[in-house]
Coordinates of C-alpha atoms in Angstrom, one line a residue:
Chain C
M1 CA -20.3 8.3 -29.3
E2 CA -17.5 5.4 -29.8
K3 CA -16.3 4.1 -26.9
F4 CA -13.2 5.5 -25.1
D5 CA -13.6 4.3 -21.4
I6 CA -11.1 3.9 -18.6
H7 CA -11.7 1.3 -16.0
I8 CA -9.9 1.2 -12.8
L9 CA -9.3 -2.2 -11.6
G10 CA -6.9 -1.4 -9.1
C11 CA -5.0 2.0 -7.8
G12 CA -3.0 1.1 -4.5
A13 CA 0.6 1.2 -4.4
A14 CA 2.7 -2.0 -3.6
L15 CA 0.9 -2.8 -0.5
P16 CA -2.6 -3.7 -1.2
T17 CA -4.9 -2.6 1.3
T18 CA -8.7 -3.5 2.4
R19 CA -9.7 -0.6 0.1
H20 CA -7.0 -0.8 -2.7
F21 CA -6.0 -3.5 -5.4
S22 CA -2.7 -3.2 -7.0
A23 CA -2.5 -1.6 -10.2
S24 CA -4.5 -2.4 -13.2
Q25 CA -6.6 -0.5 -15.6
I26 CA -8.5 -1.4 -18.7
V27 CA -8.9 1.1 -21.5
N28 CA -11.8 0.1 -23.8
V29 CA -11.5 1.7 -27.3
R30 CA -14.7 0.9 -29.3
D31 CA -15.0 -2.5 -27.7
K32 CA -11.4 -3.3 -28.0
L33 CA -10.1 -3.6 -24.5
F34 CA -6.3 -2.8 -23.5
M35 CA -5.2 -3.9 -20.1
I36 CA -2.5 -1.5 -18.4
D37 CA -0.4 -3.3 -15.6
C38 CA -2.1 -6.6 -14.2
G39 CA -1.5 -6.4 -10.3
E40 CA -2.4 -9.3 -8.0
G41 CA -6.4 -9.6 -8.5
A42 CA -6.9 -7.9 -11.8
Q43 CA -8.8 -10.9 -13.0
M44 CA -11.4 -10.6 -10.3
Q45 CA -11.7 -6.9 -10.6
L46 CA -12.1 -7.6 -14.6
R47 CA -14.7 -9.9 -13.8
K48 CA -16.9 -7.3 -11.8
T49 CA -16.7 -4.8 -14.6
H50 CA -18.6 -7.4 -16.8
L51 CA -16.3 -6.2 -19.6
K52 CA -15.7 -9.6 -22.1
F53 CA -12.5 -11.0 -21.3
S54 CA -12.6 -12.3 -25.2
R55 CA -12.1 -8.4 -26.2
L56 CA -8.8 -8.1 -24.4
N57 CA -6.1 -9.2 -26.6
H58 CA -3.1 -6.7 -25.4
I59 CA -1.7 -6.1 -22.1
F60 CA 0.9 -3.4 -21.2
I61 CA 3.0 -3.6 -18.1
S62 CA 4.9 -0.4 -17.1
H63 CA 7.6 -2.2 -15.3
L64 CA 8.7 -5.4 -13.7
H65 CA 7.5 -4.7 -9.9
G66 CA 5.4 -7.4 -8.7
D67 CA 2.4 -4.9 -7.9
H68 CA 2.4 -4.4 -11.4
C69 CA 2.1 -7.9 -12.9
F70 CA 1.6 -10.5 -10.2
G71 CA -1.9 -10.9 -11.5
L72 CA -0.6 -12.1 -15.1
F73 CA -0.4 -15.6 -13.7
G74 CA -4.0 -16.1 -12.7
L75 CA -5.2 -14.1 -15.5
I76 CA -3.5 -16.2 -18.2
S77 CA -4.7 -19.4 -16.3
T78 CA -8.3 -18.3 -16.2
F79 CA -8.3 -17.4 -19.8
G80 CA -7.1 -20.9 -20.5
L81 CA -9.8 -22.3 -18.4
L82 CA -12.4 -20.2 -20.3
G83 CA -11.3 -21.8 -23.7
R84 CA -9.8 -18.8 -25.1
T85 CA -8.3 -19.2 -28.4
A86 CA -7.0 -16.0 -29.5
D87 CA -3.3 -15.0 -29.1
L88 CA -2.9 -12.8 -26.0
H89 CA 0.0 -10.1 -26.4
I90 CA 1.8 -8.8 -23.6
Y91 CA 4.6 -5.8 -23.8
S92 CA 6.8 -4.9 -21.3
P93 CA 10.4 -3.7 -20.3
Y94 CA 12.9 -6.6 -20.8
G95 CA 12.8 -9.4 -18.5
L96 CA 9.2 -10.4 -18.2
E97 CA 8.9 -13.6 -20.5
G98 CA 12.6 -15.2 -19.2
L99 CA 10.8 -15.1 -15.5
F100 CA 7.1 -15.7 -16.3
R101 CA 7.3 -18.3 -19.1
P102 CA 8.5 -21.1 -16.9
V103 CA 6.0 -20.8 -14.5
L104 CA 3.2 -20.7 -17.4
E105 CA 4.8 -23.7 -18.6
A106 CA 4.7 -25.7 -15.4
F107 CA 1.1 -24.2 -14.2
C108 CA -0.6 -23.5 -17.7
H109 CA 0.8 -26.1 -19.9
H110 CA -2.1 -27.2 -21.6
L111 CA -3.2 -23.6 -22.7
P112 CA -5.5 -23.8 -25.8
Y113 CA -3.9 -20.1 -26.9
E114 CA -0.7 -18.4 -27.4
V115 CA 1.1 -15.8 -25.1
F116 CA 3.4 -13.7 -27.1
F117 CA 5.8 -11.5 -24.7
H118 CA 7.1 -8.2 -26.5
T119 CA 9.8 -6.1 -25.1
F120 CA 10.1 -2.1 -25.3
G121 CA 12.9 -0.2 -24.7
T122 CA 12.3 2.4 -22.0
T123 CA 14.4 5.6 -22.9
E124 CA 12.5 6.9 -26.1
P125 CA 8.8 7.1 -26.8
V126 CA 8.0 4.0 -29.3
V127 CA 4.7 3.1 -30.9
I128 CA 3.9 -0.5 -29.5
C129 CA 0.2 -1.1 -31.0
E130 CA -1.9 0.6 -33.3
D131 CA -5.0 -0.4 -35.3
R132 CA -7.6 1.3 -37.2
S133 CA -8.5 3.6 -34.3
V134 CA -5.9 4.2 -31.9
V135 CA -2.2 4.5 -31.7
I136 CA -0.4 3.6 -28.2
T137 CA 2.9 4.8 -27.6
T138 CA 5.2 4.5 -24.6
I139 CA 5.9 7.2 -22.3
P140 CA 9.5 6.9 -20.7
L141 CA 9.2 7.6 -16.9
R142 CA 11.8 7.9 -14.1
H143 CA 11.6 5.2 -11.5
R144 CA 13.8 2.8 -9.7
V145 CA 13.7 0.2 -12.5
P146 CA 13.0 0.7 -16.3
C147 CA 9.8 2.0 -16.5
C148 CA 7.3 3.4 -19.0
G149 CA 3.6 5.0 -19.3
F150 CA 1.4 4.6 -22.3
L151 CA -0.2 7.3 -24.2
F152 CA -3.4 6.3 -26.2
R153 CA -4.2 8.4 -29.2
E154 CA -7.3 7.9 -31.5
K155 CA -6.7 8.6 -35.2
P156 CA -8.6 11.3 -36.4
R157 CA -11.8 10.2 -37.7
Q158 CA -13.7 10.8 -41.0
N159 CA -16.4 13.3 -41.3
H160 CA -20.2 12.2 -41.3
I161 CA -22.3 12.2 -44.3
I162 CA -25.2 14.3 -44.2
R163 CA -27.6 11.7 -45.9
E164 CA -30.2 14.2 -47.5
M165 CA -27.6 16.6 -48.9
V166 CA -25.6 13.5 -50.3
D167 CA -28.9 12.2 -51.7
F168 CA -30.1 15.8 -53.0
Y169 CA -27.0 16.4 -54.8
Q170 CA -27.1 12.8 -56.0
V171 CA -23.3 12.1 -55.2
P172 CA -22.2 8.8 -56.4
I173 CA -21.0 6.0 -54.0
S174 CA -17.5 6.3 -55.6
W175 CA -17.2 9.7 -54.3
M176 CA -18.1 9.0 -50.6
H177 CA -14.7 7.9 -49.3
R178 CA -13.3 11.4 -50.6
I179 CA -16.1 13.3 -49.1
K180 CA -15.4 11.7 -45.8
N181 CA -12.2 12.8 -45.9
G182 CA -13.0 16.4 -46.5
E183 CA -13.0 17.0 -50.3
D184 CA -15.4 19.3 -52.0
Y185 CA -17.9 17.3 -54.6
V186 CA -17.7 18.3 -58.3
T187 CA -21.1 17.7 -60.0
P188 CA -21.0 16.3 -63.5
E189 CA -22.0 19.8 -64.5
G190 CA -18.8 21.1 -63.0
E191 CA -20.5 22.7 -60.1
I192 CA -18.6 22.8 -56.7
I193 CA -20.5 21.6 -53.6
S194 CA -18.6 22.7 -50.5
N195 CA -17.8 19.5 -48.3
D196 CA -19.2 21.5 -45.3
R197 CA -22.6 21.1 -46.9
L198 CA -22.3 17.4 -47.2
T199 CA -20.8 16.4 -43.9
K200 CA -20.7 17.3 -40.2
P201 CA -17.3 17.5 -38.8
A202 CA -16.1 14.5 -37.0
S203 CA -15.0 14.7 -33.2
M204 CA -11.5 15.4 -32.4
P205 CA -9.6 12.6 -31.7
R206 CA -9.2 11.9 -28.2
S207 CA -6.2 10.9 -26.1
Y208 CA -5.4 9.2 -22.4
A209 CA -2.1 9.1 -21.0
Y210 CA -1.1 6.7 -18.1
C211 CA 1.9 7.6 -16.1
S212 CA 3.1 5.3 -13.2
D213 CA 5.3 4.6 -11.5
T214 CA 7.1 7.7 -11.8
M215 CA 9.0 10.7 -9.9
Y216 CA 8.0 14.2 -10.6
D217 CA 9.5 14.5 -14.2
P218 CA 8.8 17.6 -16.3
E219 CA 10.2 16.0 -19.4
I220 CA 6.9 13.9 -20.1
V221 CA 5.2 17.3 -20.2
E222 CA 5.8 17.9 -24.1
Q223 CA 4.8 14.4 -25.0
I224 CA 1.4 14.7 -23.3
K225 CA 0.5 18.2 -23.9
G226 CA -3.0 18.9 -24.2
I227 CA -4.6 15.4 -24.0
D228 CA -8.0 14.8 -22.6
L229 CA -7.5 12.8 -19.5
L230 CA -3.8 12.2 -17.8
F231 CA -3.6 9.4 -15.3
H232 CA -0.7 10.1 -13.1
E233 CA 0.5 8.6 -9.8
A234 CA 0.1 10.4 -6.6
T235 CA 1.7 7.9 -4.1
F236 CA 2.3 10.4 -1.5
A237 CA 1.1 13.8 0.1
D238 CA 3.2 16.7 0.1
G239 CA 4.6 16.0 3.7
E240 CA 6.0 12.9 2.1
R241 CA 7.9 14.7 -0.6
G242 CA 11.4 13.5 0.6
R243 CA 10.2 9.9 0.8
A244 CA 8.7 10.4 -2.8
R245 CA 12.2 11.4 -4.1
E246 CA 13.8 8.5 -2.7
T247 CA 11.4 5.9 -4.1
Y248 CA 11.1 7.3 -7.3
H249 CA 7.5 8.1 -6.9
S250 CA 5.7 11.4 -6.9
T251 CA 3.4 13.5 -4.7
A252 CA -0.3 14.5 -5.7
S253 CA 0.9 18.2 -6.1
Q254 CA 3.6 17.2 -8.4
A255 CA 1.0 15.3 -10.5
A256 CA -1.1 18.4 -10.5
A257 CA 2.0 20.4 -11.6
I258 CA 2.4 18.0 -14.6
A259 CA -1.1 18.2 -15.5
Q260 CA -1.0 22.0 -15.4
A261 CA 2.1 22.4 -17.2
A262 CA 0.9 19.8 -20.0
E263 CA -2.5 21.7 -20.0
V264 CA -4.3 18.4 -19.9
K265 CA -8.2 18.5 -19.6
Q266 CA -8.4 16.2 -16.7
L267 CA -6.1 14.7 -13.9
L268 CA -6.8 11.6 -12.5
L269 CA -4.7 10.4 -9.4
G270 CA -3.9 7.1 -8.4
H271 CA -1.3 4.5 -6.9
F272 CA -2.0 5.4 -3.5
S273 CA 0.4 4.8 -0.6
A274 CA -1.4 2.2 1.9
R275 CA -0.6 4.8 4.7
Y276 CA -3.8 7.0 3.8
E277 CA -6.8 5.7 5.1
D278 CA -8.6 8.5 2.8
E279 CA -7.2 10.1 0.1
T280 CA -8.8 13.5 0.5
I281 CA -5.6 15.2 1.5
L282 CA -4.2 14.2 -2.1
L283 CA -7.1 15.6 -4.0
R284 CA -6.9 18.8 -1.9
E285 CA -3.0 19.4 -2.3
A286 CA -3.7 18.7 -6.4
L287 CA -6.8 21.0 -6.5
K288 CA -4.6 23.9 -5.3
E289 CA -2.6 23.5 -8.6
F290 CA -5.1 22.0 -11.1
P291 CA -8.5 22.2 -10.5
E292 CA -9.8 19.4 -12.9
T293 CA -8.6 16.5 -10.7
L294 CA -10.3 13.4 -9.7
L295 CA -9.2 10.6 -7.5
A296 CA -9.1 7.1 -9.0
R297 CA -11.1 4.2 -7.0
E298 CA -11.8 0.5 -7.7
G299 CA -14.6 0.2 -9.9
M300 CA -14.6 3.9 -11.3
C301 CA -15.3 3.9 -15.2
I302 CA -14.4 7.3 -16.7
V303 CA -15.6 8.4 -20.4
V304 CA -13.2 10.5 -22.2
R305 CA -15.9 12.5 -23.9
D306 CA -16.2 13.3 -27.5
I307 CA -15.5 17.3 -28.3
L308 CA -16.8 18.5 -31.5
P309 CA -14.2 20.9 -33.2
Q310 CA -14.7 24.7 -33.7
S311 CA -17.3 25.5 -36.4
K312 CA -15.3 26.0 -39.7
S313 CA -17.0 29.0 -40.8
Chain R
M1 CA -10.9 -21.2 25.7
E2 CA -7.9 -21.2 23.7
K3 CA -8.4 -20.5 20.0
F4 CA -8.6 -22.9 17.4
D5 CA -10.5 -21.2 14.7
I6 CA -10.7 -21.6 10.9
H7 CA -10.7 -18.5 8.6
I8 CA -12.2 -19.0 5.1
L9 CA -9.9 -16.4 2.8
G10 CA -11.2 -18.2 -0.4
C11 CA -13.2 -21.1 -1.4
G12 CA -13.9 -20.8 -5.0
A13 CA -12.6 -23.3 -7.7
A14 CA -9.9 -22.7 -10.3
L15 CA -12.1 -19.7 -12.0
P16 CA -12.4 -16.8 -9.4
T17 CA -15.9 -15.3 -9.8
T18 CA -17.3 -11.9 -8.3
R19 CA -18.4 -14.0 -5.3
H20 CA -15.4 -16.3 -4.6
F21 CA -11.5 -15.9 -4.2
S22 CA -9.3 -18.9 -5.0
A23 CA -8.3 -21.4 -2.4
S24 CA -6.9 -20.1 1.1
Q25 CA -7.7 -20.4 4.7
I26 CA -6.0 -19.6 8.1
V27 CA -6.0 -21.9 10.8
N28 CA -5.5 -19.9 14.3
V29 CA -4.3 -22.2 17.0
R30 CA -3.8 -20.3 19.9
D31 CA -2.7 -17.2 18.0
K32 CA 0.0 -19.1 15.9
L33 CA -1.5 -18.7 12.2
F34 CA -0.9 -21.4 9.6
M35 CA -2.2 -20.9 6.1
I36 CA -3.4 -23.5 4.0
D37 CA -3.1 -22.9 0.1
C38 CA -2.2 -19.4 -1.1
G39 CA -4.5 -18.3 -4.1
E40 CA -4.6 -15.3 -6.0
G41 CA -6.0 -12.7 -3.6
A42 CA -5.2 -14.4 -0.4
Q43 CA -2.9 -11.6 1.2
M44 CA -6.1 -9.1 0.5
Q45 CA -8.2 -11.4 2.3
L46 CA -5.8 -12.2 4.9
R47 CA -5.9 -8.1 5.6
K48 CA -9.5 -8.1 6.1
T49 CA -9.5 -10.7 8.8
H50 CA -7.5 -8.2 10.9
L51 CA -5.3 -11.0 12.1
K52 CA -1.5 -10.0 12.7
F53 CA 0.7 -10.9 9.6
S54 CA 3.7 -11.4 12.1
R55 CA 1.8 -14.4 13.5
L56 CA 2.0 -16.7 10.2
N57 CA 5.0 -18.5 9.9
H58 CA 4.0 -21.6 8.1
I59 CA 2.1 -22.0 4.7
F60 CA 1.0 -25.0 3.3
I61 CA 0.4 -25.9 -0.3
S62 CA -1.9 -28.8 -1.2
H63 CA -0.9 -29.2 -4.5
L64 CA 0.8 -27.2 -7.8
H65 CA -2.0 -25.8 -9.0
G66 CA -2.4 -22.0 -9.8
D67 CA -5.4 -21.3 -8.0
H68 CA -3.5 -22.9 -4.8
C69 CA -0.3 -21.0 -4.8
F70 CA -0.2 -17.8 -7.1
G71 CA -0.9 -15.4 -4.0
L72 CA 2.4 -16.5 -2.8
F73 CA 4.2 -13.7 -4.9
G74 CA 2.2 -11.0 -3.6
L75 CA 2.1 -12.3 0.0
I76 CA 5.8 -13.0 0.2
S77 CA 6.4 -9.5 -1.4
T78 CA 3.9 -7.8 1.0
F79 CA 5.7 -9.4 4.3
G80 CA 8.9 -7.7 2.8
L81 CA 7.7 -4.5 2.6
L82 CA 5.9 -4.8 6.0
G83 CA 9.6 -5.3 7.4
R84 CA 9.1 -8.8 8.4
T85 CA 12.4 -10.4 9.8
A86 CA 11.1 -14.0 10.9
D87 CA 11.6 -16.9 8.8
L88 CA 8.7 -18.0 6.5
H89 CA 8.3 -21.7 5.9
I90 CA 6.4 -23.1 3.0
Y91 CA 5.5 -26.8 2.7
S92 CA 4.4 -28.4 -0.7
P93 CA 4.8 -31.2 -3.1
Y94 CA 7.9 -31.4 -5.0
G95 CA 8.6 -28.5 -7.4
L96 CA 7.5 -25.3 -6.0
E97 CA 11.0 -23.8 -5.2
G98 CA 12.4 -24.4 -8.5
L99 CA 9.4 -22.3 -10.2
F100 CA 8.9 -19.9 -7.5
R101 CA 12.7 -18.9 -6.3
P102 CA 13.8 -17.2 -9.7
V103 CA 10.6 -15.1 -9.6
L104 CA 11.1 -14.0 -6.0
E105 CA 14.7 -13.4 -6.7
A106 CA 14.0 -10.9 -9.4
F107 CA 10.8 -9.2 -8.0
C108 CA 11.5 -9.6 -4.1
H109 CA 15.5 -9.5 -4.0
H110 CA 15.8 -7.5 -1.0
L111 CA 13.5 -9.3 1.2
P112 CA 14.4 -8.6 4.8
Y113 CA 13.6 -12.2 5.9
E114 CA 14.1 -15.8 4.7
V115 CA 11.6 -18.0 2.8
F116 CA 12.3 -21.7 3.1
F117 CA 10.8 -24.1 0.8
H118 CA 10.0 -27.8 2.2
T119 CA 8.9 -30.7 0.3
F120 CA 6.7 -33.5 1.3
G121 CA 5.7 -36.6 -0.3
T122 CA 2.4 -37.5 -1.0
T123 CA 1.7 -41.2 -0.9
E124 CA 1.7 -41.7 3.0
P125 CA 0.7 -39.5 5.7
V126 CA 3.7 -37.4 7.1
V127 CA 4.1 -35.1 10.2
I128 CA 5.2 -31.7 8.5
C129 CA 4.9 -29.5 11.5
E130 CA 4.8 -29.6 15.0
D131 CA 4.9 -27.6 18.2
R132 CA 3.9 -27.5 21.9
S133 CA 0.1 -27.4 21.0
V134 CA -0.5 -28.8 17.6
V135 CA 0.7 -31.6 15.2
I136 CA 0.1 -31.0 11.5
T137 CA -0.1 -34.0 9.2
T138 CA -0.5 -34.9 5.6
I139 CA -3.5 -36.6 4.2
P140 CA -2.5 -38.1 0.8
L141 CA -5.4 -37.1 -1.6
R142 CA -6.2 -38.6 -5.1
H143 CA -6.2 -35.7 -7.6
R144 CA -4.6 -35.2 -11.3
V145 CA -1.2 -33.7 -9.8
P146 CA 0.6 -34.9 -6.6
C147 CA -1.8 -33.4 -3.5
C148 CA -2.4 -33.7 0.2
G149 CA -4.9 -32.3 2.8
F150 CA -3.6 -31.4 6.2
L151 CA -4.8 -33.0 9.5
F152 CA -4.5 -30.5 12.7
R153 CA -4.2 -32.1 16.0
E154 CA -4.1 -30.4 19.2
K155 CA -2.0 -32.2 21.9
P156 CA -3.5 -33.4 24.9
R157 CA -3.8 -30.7 27.3
Q158 CA -2.9 -30.5 31.3
N159 CA -5.6 -30.6 33.7
H160 CA -6.5 -27.5 35.4
I161 CA -5.3 -27.1 38.8
I162 CA -8.3 -26.1 41.5
R163 CA -6.2 -23.4 43.3
E164 CA -8.4 -23.7 46.5
M165 CA -7.9 -27.5 46.8
V166 CA -4.0 -27.2 46.2
D167 CA -3.7 -24.4 48.6
F168 CA -6.0 -26.3 51.2
Y169 CA -3.7 -29.7 51.0
Q170 CA -0.5 -27.5 50.9
V171 CA 0.8 -29.0 47.6
P172 CA 4.3 -27.8 47.2
I173 CA 5.2 -26.2 43.8
S174 CA 7.4 -28.9 42.9
W175 CA 4.4 -31.6 42.5
M176 CA 2.5 -29.4 40.3
H177 CA 3.8 -30.6 37.1
R178 CA 2.6 -34.4 38.1
I179 CA -0.8 -33.2 39.2
K180 CA -1.5 -31.1 36.2
N181 CA -0.6 -34.6 34.3
G182 CA -3.0 -36.6 36.1
E183 CA -0.8 -37.9 39.2
D184 CA -2.6 -38.2 42.9
Y185 CA -0.9 -36.4 45.6
V186 CA 0.6 -38.1 48.5
T187 CA 0.8 -35.9 51.6
P188 CA 4.2 -36.1 53.8
E189 CA 1.9 -37.7 56.1
G190 CA 1.2 -40.6 53.5
E191 CA -2.3 -39.8 52.6
I192 CA -3.3 -40.0 49.1
I193 CA -5.3 -37.2 47.6
S194 CA -6.9 -38.3 44.6
N195 CA -6.1 -36.4 41.2
D196 CA -9.7 -35.5 40.5
R197 CA -10.2 -33.6 44.0
L198 CA -7.2 -31.2 42.7
T199 CA -8.0 -30.7 39.2
K200 CA -10.5 -30.2 36.6
P201 CA -10.3 -32.3 33.5
A202 CA -8.8 -30.6 30.4
S203 CA -10.8 -30.3 27.4
M204 CA -10.4 -32.8 24.4
P205 CA -7.9 -32.2 22.1
R206 CA -9.4 -30.6 19.1
S207 CA -8.8 -31.4 15.4
Y208 CA -9.5 -30.1 11.9
A209 CA -8.8 -31.9 8.5
Y210 CA -8.3 -30.0 5.1
C211 CA -9.4 -32.1 2.2
S212 CA -8.7 -30.2 -1.1
D213 CA -8.3 -30.9 -4.2
T214 CA -9.4 -34.8 -4.2
M215 CA -11.8 -36.9 -5.8
Y216 CA -14.0 -39.2 -3.7
D217 CA -11.8 -41.2 -1.8
P218 CA -12.8 -43.5 1.0
E219 CA -9.3 -44.3 1.7
I220 CA -9.1 -41.2 3.7
V221 CA -11.8 -41.9 6.3
E222 CA -9.6 -44.0 8.7
Q223 CA -7.2 -41.1 9.0
I224 CA -9.8 -38.5 10.1
K225 CA -12.1 -40.6 12.0
G226 CA -13.9 -38.6 14.7
I227 CA -12.3 -35.2 14.0
D228 CA -14.1 -32.2 15.0
L229 CA -14.4 -30.3 11.7
L230 CA -13.7 -31.5 8.3
F231 CA -13.1 -29.0 5.2
H232 CA -13.8 -31.3 2.1
E233 CA -14.0 -29.9 -1.4
A234 CA -17.4 -30.3 -3.1
T235 CA -16.7 -28.8 -6.5
F236 CA -19.8 -30.2 -8.4
A237 CA -23.5 -31.0 -7.4
D238 CA -24.6 -34.8 -7.9
G239 CA -25.6 -33.8 -11.6
E240 CA -21.9 -33.4 -12.3
R241 CA -20.7 -36.5 -10.9
G242 CA -19.0 -37.6 -14.4
R243 CA -17.3 -34.4 -14.7
A244 CA -16.2 -34.7 -11.1
R245 CA -14.7 -38.2 -11.8
E246 CA -12.9 -37.0 -14.8
T247 CA -11.7 -33.7 -13.2
Y248 CA -10.6 -36.0 -10.0
H249 CA -12.9 -33.5 -7.7
S250 CA -15.8 -34.5 -5.5
T251 CA -19.4 -33.6 -5.6
A252 CA -21.2 -32.4 -2.4
S253 CA -22.9 -35.7 -1.5
Q254 CA -19.5 -37.6 -1.9
A255 CA -18.0 -35.1 0.6
A256 CA -20.9 -35.8 2.8
A257 CA -20.5 -39.5 2.6
I258 CA -17.0 -39.3 3.7
A259 CA -17.9 -37.1 6.9
Q260 CA -20.7 -39.7 7.3
A261 CA -18.4 -42.8 7.4
A262 CA -15.4 -41.1 9.3
E263 CA -18.3 -39.9 11.8
V264 CA -16.7 -36.3 12.0
K265 CA -18.7 -33.5 14.4
Q266 CA -18.9 -31.1 11.4
L267 CA -18.5 -30.7 7.6
L268 CA -17.7 -27.6 6.0
L269 CA -17.9 -27.6 2.0
G270 CA -15.9 -25.4 -0.2
H271 CA -13.9 -25.2 -3.4
F272 CA -17.1 -24.3 -5.4
S273 CA -17.0 -24.6 -9.1
A274 CA -18.0 -21.2 -10.9
R275 CA -21.0 -22.6 -12.5
Y276 CA -23.1 -22.5 -9.3
E277 CA -24.2 -19.0 -8.9
D278 CA -25.5 -20.0 -5.5
E279 CA -24.2 -23.2 -3.7
T280 CA -27.7 -24.2 -1.9
I281 CA -27.8 -27.1 -4.4
L282 CA -24.7 -28.3 -2.8
L283 CA -25.7 -28.0 0.5
R284 CA -29.2 -29.8 0.3
E285 CA -27.4 -32.6 -1.5
A286 CA -24.9 -33.0 1.3
L287 CA -27.5 -32.5 4.1
K288 CA -29.2 -35.6 2.9
E289 CA -26.2 -37.5 3.6
F290 CA -24.8 -35.6 6.7
P291 CA -27.0 -33.3 8.9
E292 CA -24.0 -31.2 10.3
T293 CA -22.8 -29.6 7.0
L294 CA -22.1 -25.9 6.4
L295 CA -21.1 -24.0 3.3
A296 CA -17.9 -22.2 3.5
R297 CA -18.0 -18.5 2.3
E298 CA -15.3 -15.7 2.1
G299 CA -14.9 -13.9 5.4
M300 CA -16.3 -17.0 7.6
C301 CA -14.6 -17.6 10.7
I302 CA -15.6 -21.1 12.4
V303 CA -14.6 -21.9 16.0
V304 CA -13.6 -25.4 16.5
R305 CA -15.0 -25.9 20.1
D306 CA -13.9 -27.1 23.4
I307 CA -15.7 -30.3 24.5
L308 CA -15.3 -31.4 28.0
P309 CA -14.3 -35.2 28.7
Q310 CA -17.3 -37.3 30.1
S311 CA -17.1 -37.1 33.9
K312 CA -14.6 -39.7 35.5
S313 CA -17.3 -40.8 38.3

C-alpha cells in the first residue's frame, strides 16, 4: 500500500500545555512530506517521528496566528544547520513573508537553501500544490483572520497489470500504458481481450481534509463530501458554544455535524482548548453525532487506508 | 532557606534533538523568576516546572542566535492570552527589538501588558538588574556575535535576631535595624551587649554565573572567582577541540579548567552538541579537571545552598 499517513505533531489550541504542542501535522504521501501549520516546537515533534527532514519541501500555513507559525523560525534554521540545499516552499494567506523575512535574514543569513513564500487567497478554493500523485486545494474557512484548510486528494491510480495474463496473451510492451489505463487489448488476430482479464483495479484515490481554525461552517460540506479522513478543530465542548462563536472556533459536536453532513469516513478532532485536562468530554459529544470519531494526540500516526473499488462485474 | 534555585528548561545546542530543548533557564531568587535565554519551546518547559508565570518579569538574552531567543514569540503571546498585565523586561545585546517588535505587533497586537526591550553593551560587565536581594551583572563572553553571560549575586543579608536574648535585654524596637546590621547594643545604663549575643550570623550571599555561548576565555575567571555555581557551556568533547575553536564554543574540559581556575564550588555543564547521544563523555572529561561537575538536563532543579559563615569566635 502506498503511503498516505497523517502524523500529529501538535493538536493544542493557542495555549500550549504540558500535554499539547501547538498546531502542526505532517501528511506523508508516498514518502513526500507536506507540513500543515508549524506551531512552536514543530521541529522537535517532527524529529520524534523519525521521518526524513529532507523529504519535506512544502509547508502550508492555514492562517497568521502565532500558534500556527511560530515554529517556522526554528525549523528553517535547523534545516540550514543540517545542510539542506533543496528549496523550501511555504504557502500562506498574505502577510507572512513581510514579517518573517527580516527575522530569517538576521538569524539565518547563511542558509544553504532558498525559502520561497507563496500567498493564496482565502475566499475561493485554489489548487496550491500538485504533483504526480496528489492535488492540494485550499478550503476557505471562517475565522477571525483570513484562514484556509487544506484538501489532499490522491490522483486516480493506474490498474495493476496481472503479469501472468499479459504474458499468456503476449501483450507487447507498447500496449502496457493503455492497458493500465483501462483499455481492452486487441490481439494481432483481432481478438479482443477484456481489460478486466489483464488487470486488477487500482485502489480508490484517497483524500484528507484539514479544517482548522474555523467556526461551524456548513459551507465547507460540499467541498469535503465523502472524503476518507477529516481533521476538524474542536476547540470547545458544547458548554462553551457561546465562547466558540465569539472566538470563531467550533465545538466537538459541531465538528461531528460537519463530518455527518459531508458523509466522511472518519473524523479526527483536534485544536483542543487548554481548559480540558482530558478531552474525553469532546469525544463523547462528537460520538453522539458521528460514530467514526477519534481524538488526535501528539505522536499519533493515522493511515488513510486503501479501499478497493466495487467489482466491475 | 530563601530560594535560590536554577531550573534547566533546555540545555541543547543549536540543533534541538529528541532529548534536548534549546537554551533556557529560570533563576528563582526568593520567588522572583528571572529567565536566561529563551530558545524554542521554553514556554512549554516552563509550564512543566509549575512555577508561576506571573513571577517572571525579567528575561536576559545572552546573544542574538535563534536557539537562544526564538521562544520569545510564543512566550510573549501566551502571557498575553493568560491575561498578564505586569510589564515584561527583556535585556539583550543590540538588535533584538528591531527584529522582534514588528512580529509581535502583527501577531500579538492586543497584548494586555507592555514589553520593554533593553540593550546592554558586551565589552564590559554592566549591572543590568538589581533589587533588594540580588544584583545581576553581565559577563562579557567571546562568541561569533556579541554575547554576554550573567552573574547573579545575592546581596548580604542581615543577621538573624535571637528573639529570647532581645527580650531578655529589653532591646527597644528602634534598635532592631542597627542590631540586624551588626551593631552592639548599649543599654540605658551604658552596658554594652555584644552583637553576637543578640544575633545569629546571616548565611553568606550566594552567587550563580551563566556562561554560554563562549569559546575558552580565561579572562572571565576574575569576575566569577569563588562563586557557588557556574553554568558553563560544554558544546564539545576534547576530540572536537578544533571544531570548538572554529565555532567559538568550548569543550567540557575547557569549561572545567575555567571552574578550576575560578575556584567555584560547583560546575554545571550544558549547551550540548546534538552529536552526543549521551553526554557521559563530556562529564568524564570535565571530572578529570574539576571534581564538582554535573551535567545539566531538562527538568533539573539545582538549589544553590546556604553556607553559614565561619564562627566569629
